[in-house]
CSV table of C-alpha atoms in Angstrom, one decimal:
chain,number,residue,atom,x,y,z
I,1,MET,CA,100.9,42.3,-158.2
I,2,THR,CA,101.0,45.7,-156.7
I,3,GLU,CA,103.6,46.8,-154.3
I,4,GLU,CA,102.8,49.3,-151.5
I,5,THR,CA,105.2,52.2,-151.4
I,6,PRO,CA,106.7,52.3,-147.9
I,7,GLY,CA,105.9,55.3,-145.7
I,8,PHE,CA,102.5,56.0,-147.2
I,9,GLU,CA,99.2,55.3,-145.6
I,10,GLU,CA,96.0,55.1,-147.3
I,11,LYS,CA,93.6,58.0,-146.5
I,12,PRO,CA,89.9,57.9,-146.8
I,13,ASP,CA,88.6,59.5,-149.9
I,14,VAL,CA,87.7,63.1,-149.3
I,15,PRO,CA,85.1,64.6,-151.5
I,16,SER,CA,86.2,67.5,-153.6
I,17,GLY,CA,85.7,70.8,-152.1
I,18,ALA,CA,85.6,69.5,-148.5
I,19,THR,CA,88.2,70.6,-145.9
I,20,PRO,CA,90.3,68.1,-144.0
I,21,ASP,CA,88.3,68.6,-140.8
I,22,ASP,CA,85.3,67.2,-142.6
I,23,ALA,CA,87.1,63.9,-143.0
I,24,GLU,CA,87.4,63.3,-139.3
I,25,PRO,CA,84.2,62.1,-137.4
I,26,LYS,CA,82.7,64.6,-135.1
I,27,ALA,CA,82.0,63.8,-131.4
I,28,ALA,CA,78.3,63.6,-130.5
I,29,ALA,CA,76.9,66.6,-128.5
I,30,PRO,CA,76.5,65.9,-124.8
I,31,SER,CA,72.9,65.4,-123.5
I,32,GLU,CA,71.2,67.7,-120.9
I,33,GLU,CA,71.7,65.2,-118.0
I,34,GLU,CA,75.4,64.9,-118.8
I,35,ALA,CA,75.7,68.6,-119.1
I,36,ALA,CA,74.0,69.1,-115.6
I,37,ALA,CA,76.1,66.3,-114.1
I,38,SER,CA,79.2,68.0,-115.6
I,39,ALA,CA,78.2,71.3,-114.2
I,40,GLY,CA,77.5,69.8,-110.8
I,41,ASP,CA,80.9,68.2,-110.8
I,42,THR,CA,82.5,71.5,-111.5
I,43,ASP,CA,80.5,73.5,-108.9
I,44,PRO,CA,81.4,72.4,-105.4
I,45,THR,CA,78.8,74.7,-103.7
I,46,VAL,CA,75.9,72.4,-104.8
I,47,GLY,CA,77.2,69.4,-102.9
I,48,LEU,CA,78.0,71.6,-99.8
I,49,THR,CA,74.5,73.1,-99.8
I,50,ALA,CA,72.9,69.6,-99.9
I,51,GLN,CA,75.1,68.5,-96.9
I,52,LEU,CA,74.2,71.7,-95.0
I,53,ASP,CA,70.6,71.1,-95.5
I,54,GLN,CA,70.9,67.6,-94.2
I,55,ALA,CA,72.8,68.7,-91.1
I,56,ARG,CA,70.1,71.4,-90.4
I,57,MET,CA,67.4,68.7,-90.7
I,58,ALA,CA,69.3,66.4,-88.4
I,59,LEU,CA,69.9,69.2,-85.8
I,60,SER,CA,66.2,70.1,-85.9
I,61,GLU,CA,65.2,66.5,-85.2
I,62,ARG,CA,67.7,66.2,-82.3
I,63,THR,CA,66.6,69.5,-80.9
I,64,ALA,CA,63.0,68.3,-80.9
I,65,ASP,CA,63.9,65.0,-79.3
I,66,LEU,CA,65.8,66.9,-76.6
I,67,GLN,CA,62.9,69.2,-75.9
I,68,ARG,CA,60.5,66.3,-75.7
I,69,LEU,CA,62.8,64.5,-73.3
I,70,GLN,CA,63.2,67.6,-71.1
I,71,ALA,CA,59.4,68.0,-70.9
I,72,GLU,CA,58.9,64.4,-69.9
I,73,TYR,CA,61.6,64.8,-67.2
I,74,GLN,CA,60.0,67.9,-65.8
I,75,ASN,CA,56.6,66.1,-65.7
I,76,TYR,CA,58.2,63.1,-64.0
I,77,ARG,CA,59.8,65.4,-61.4
I,78,ARG,CA,56.6,67.1,-60.7
I,79,ARG,CA,54.7,63.8,-60.3
I,80,VAL,CA,57.3,62.4,-58.0
I,81,GLU,CA,57.2,65.5,-55.8
I,82,ARG,CA,53.4,65.5,-55.7
I,83,ASP,CA,53.4,61.8,-54.7
I,84,ARG,CA,56.0,62.4,-52.0
I,85,VAL,CA,54.0,65.2,-50.5
I,86,THR,CA,50.8,63.1,-50.6
I,87,VAL,CA,52.5,60.1,-49.0
I,88,LYS,CA,53.9,62.4,-46.2
I,89,GLU,CA,50.5,64.0,-45.5
I,90,VAL,CA,48.8,60.5,-45.3
I,91,ALA,CA,51.5,59.2,-43.0
I,92,VAL,CA,51.2,62.3,-40.7
I,93,ALA,CA,47.3,62.1,-40.8
I,94,ASN,CA,47.5,58.4,-39.8
I,95,LEU,CA,49.8,59.1,-36.9
I,96,LEU,CA,47.7,62.0,-35.6
I,97,SER,CA,44.5,59.9,-36.0
I,98,GLU,CA,46.0,57.6,-33.4
I,99,LEU,CA,46.6,60.4,-31.0
I,100,LEU,CA,43.2,61.8,-31.1
I,101,PRO,CA,41.9,59.8,-28.2
I,102,VAL,CA,44.8,60.9,-26.0
I,103,LEU,CA,43.9,64.6,-27.0
I,104,ASP,CA,40.3,64.0,-26.1
I,105,ASP,CA,41.5,62.7,-22.6
I,106,VAL,CA,43.6,65.9,-22.2
I,107,GLY,CA,40.6,68.0,-23.1
I,108,ARG,CA,38.3,66.3,-20.6
I,109,ALA,CA,40.9,66.6,-17.9
I,110,ARG,CA,41.2,70.3,-18.6
I,111,GLU,CA,37.5,70.8,-18.4
I,112,HIS,CA,37.4,69.0,-15.1
I,113,GLY,CA,40.3,71.0,-13.7
I,114,GLU,CA,42.5,67.8,-13.5
I,115,LEU,CA,45.2,69.0,-15.8
I,116,VAL,CA,47.8,69.8,-13.1
I,117,GLY,CA,51.4,69.1,-12.3
I,118,GLY,CA,53.6,66.9,-14.5
I,119,PHE,CA,50.5,65.7,-16.4
I,120,LYS,CA,49.8,69.3,-17.5
I,121,SER,CA,53.4,69.8,-18.7
I,122,VAL,CA,53.2,66.6,-20.8
I,123,ALA,CA,49.8,67.4,-22.2
I,124,GLU,CA,50.8,70.9,-23.3
I,125,SER,CA,54.1,69.5,-24.9
I,126,LEU,CA,51.9,67.0,-26.8
I,127,GLU,CA,49.6,69.7,-28.0
I,128,THR,CA,52.6,71.7,-29.2
I,129,VAL,CA,54.0,68.9,-31.1
I,130,VAL,CA,50.8,68.0,-33.0
I,131,ALA,CA,50.2,71.7,-33.7
I,132,LYS,CA,53.7,71.8,-35.4
I,133,LEU,CA,52.6,68.9,-37.5
I,134,GLY,CA,49.7,70.9,-38.8
I,135,LEU,CA,46.9,69.5,-36.6
I,136,GLN,CA,44.1,72.1,-36.1
I,137,GLN,CA,41.1,71.7,-33.8
I,138,PHE,CA,37.7,73.1,-34.9
I,139,GLY,CA,34.1,73.3,-33.7
I,140,LYS,CA,32.5,76.0,-31.5
I,141,GLU,CA,29.1,76.4,-30.0
I,142,GLY,CA,26.8,78.7,-31.9
I,143,GLU,CA,28.2,78.1,-35.4
I,144,PRO,CA,25.9,77.0,-38.2
I,145,PHE,CA,25.8,73.2,-38.7
I,146,ASP,CA,27.9,72.0,-41.7
I,147,PRO,CA,27.5,68.4,-42.6
I,148,THR,CA,30.9,68.3,-44.3
I,149,ILE,CA,32.7,69.0,-41.0
I,150,HIS,CA,30.1,68.3,-38.3
I,151,GLU,CA,28.5,65.0,-37.1
I,152,ALA,CA,25.2,65.5,-35.3
I,153,LEU,CA,24.9,63.1,-32.4
I,154,MET,CA,22.0,64.9,-30.7
I,155,HIS,CA,19.0,66.9,-32.1
I,156,SER,CA,16.5,69.3,-30.6
I,157,TYR,CA,14.4,72.4,-31.3
I,158,ALA,CA,15.0,75.9,-30.0
I,159,PRO,CA,13.0,79.0,-30.4
I,160,ASP,CA,16.0,81.3,-30.4
I,161,VAL,CA,17.7,79.9,-33.5
I,162,THR,CA,17.1,80.9,-37.1
I,163,GLU,CA,18.9,77.9,-38.7
I,164,THR,CA,20.3,74.5,-37.7
I,165,THR,CA,22.9,75.4,-35.1
I,166,CYS,CA,25.6,73.6,-33.1
I,167,VAL,CA,24.5,74.2,-29.5
I,168,ALA,CA,27.1,71.9,-27.9
I,169,ILE,CA,30.5,70.5,-28.9
I,170,LEU,CA,30.5,66.9,-27.7
I,171,GLN,CA,33.8,66.1,-29.3
I,172,PRO,CA,36.0,68.6,-31.1
I,173,GLY,CA,37.0,68.0,-34.8
I,174,TYR,CA,40.5,68.0,-36.2
I,175,ARG,CA,41.9,68.8,-39.6
I,176,ILE,CA,45.3,69.0,-41.3
I,177,GLY,CA,45.2,71.8,-43.8
I,178,GLU,CA,42.1,71.2,-45.9
I,179,ARG,CA,41.9,67.5,-45.0
I,180,THR,CA,39.4,66.7,-42.2
I,181,ILE,CA,40.6,63.7,-40.2
I,182,ARG,CA,37.7,63.7,-37.8
I,183,PRO,CA,34.4,65.7,-37.9
I,184,ALA,CA,33.3,67.7,-34.9
I,185,ARG,CA,30.6,65.7,-33.0
I,186,VAL,CA,27.9,68.1,-31.9
I,187,ALA,CA,24.4,68.6,-30.6
I,188,VAL,CA,22.2,70.6,-32.9
I,189,ALA,CA,19.1,72.6,-32.6
I,190,GLU,CA,16.7,73.7,-35.2
I,191,PRO,CA,14.1,76.4,-35.2
I,192,GLN,CA,10.9,75.4,-33.3
I,193,PRO,CA,8.2,74.4,-35.9
I,194,GLY,CA,5.7,77.3,-36.1
I,195,ALA,CA,7.5,79.5,-33.6
I,196,THR,CA,8.8,82.9,-34.5
I,197,PRO,CA,12.6,83.3,-33.9
I,198,ALA,CA,13.5,85.7,-31.2
I,199,ALA,CA,15.4,87.9,-33.7
I,200,ALA,CA,12.3,88.1,-35.8
I,201,LYS,CA,10.2,89.0,-32.8
I,202,GLU,CA,12.5,91.8,-31.8
I,203,GLU,CA,12.5,93.1,-35.4
I,204,LYS,CA,8.7,92.9,-35.5
I,205,THR,CA,8.4,94.7,-32.1
I,206,ASP,CA,10.7,97.5,-33.4
I,207,ASP,CA,8.6,97.9,-36.5
I,208,GLU,CA,5.4,98.1,-34.5
I,209,GLU,CA,6.9,100.7,-32.1
I,210,SER,CA,8.1,102.8,-35.0
I,211,GLY,CA,4.9,102.5,-36.9
I,212,GLY,CA,2.8,103.3,-33.8
I,213,THR,CA,4.5,106.6,-33.2
I,214,GLU,CA,2.8,109.5,-34.9
I,215,GLU,CA,4.0,113.0,-35.4
I,216,VAL,CA,2.0,115.7,-33.6
């Protein structure tokens, strides 16, 4: 029976010629991932750069959203303003259309010399008001016939016209801006079939006179 000497510990056998450090186990070398993680932990700028990139991306997305919303709002405002103007024009046109028969009566009274006294004052005030609302009268004798603004109620032939012409205004037309609310009702005349217009006759006569003159 052996007795252990107190105060002494057994040490592992060390080969001869080896140093004491060789007797202790060496720690395993860290892998590349661990080394990169360790380097990242020790370098705070890497994390800050990632956070900055995320913040920039979020800011870019929010800016794009804001610009899109602003463009949609501007389009909405323009559409509302356009609709408002259209509704106003339609309302004014409907109102003035109801007043056209009254204006026709005023015109006939003026032609017959009956627009006198208080009736004349009221008629002129009415005409001033509708003019301020944008109502314009059109249609004159002698102007070329235009089917987009004229309505032909009478038709005839005339030797002194070179094209279809309004020879009488039976009822004036009215417009608001570019909108025609009533065409001018007219009597038209076309060139006489086979007849030479007066202008062409005069031109032909002038040519004959100039051609017939000979130098001596």
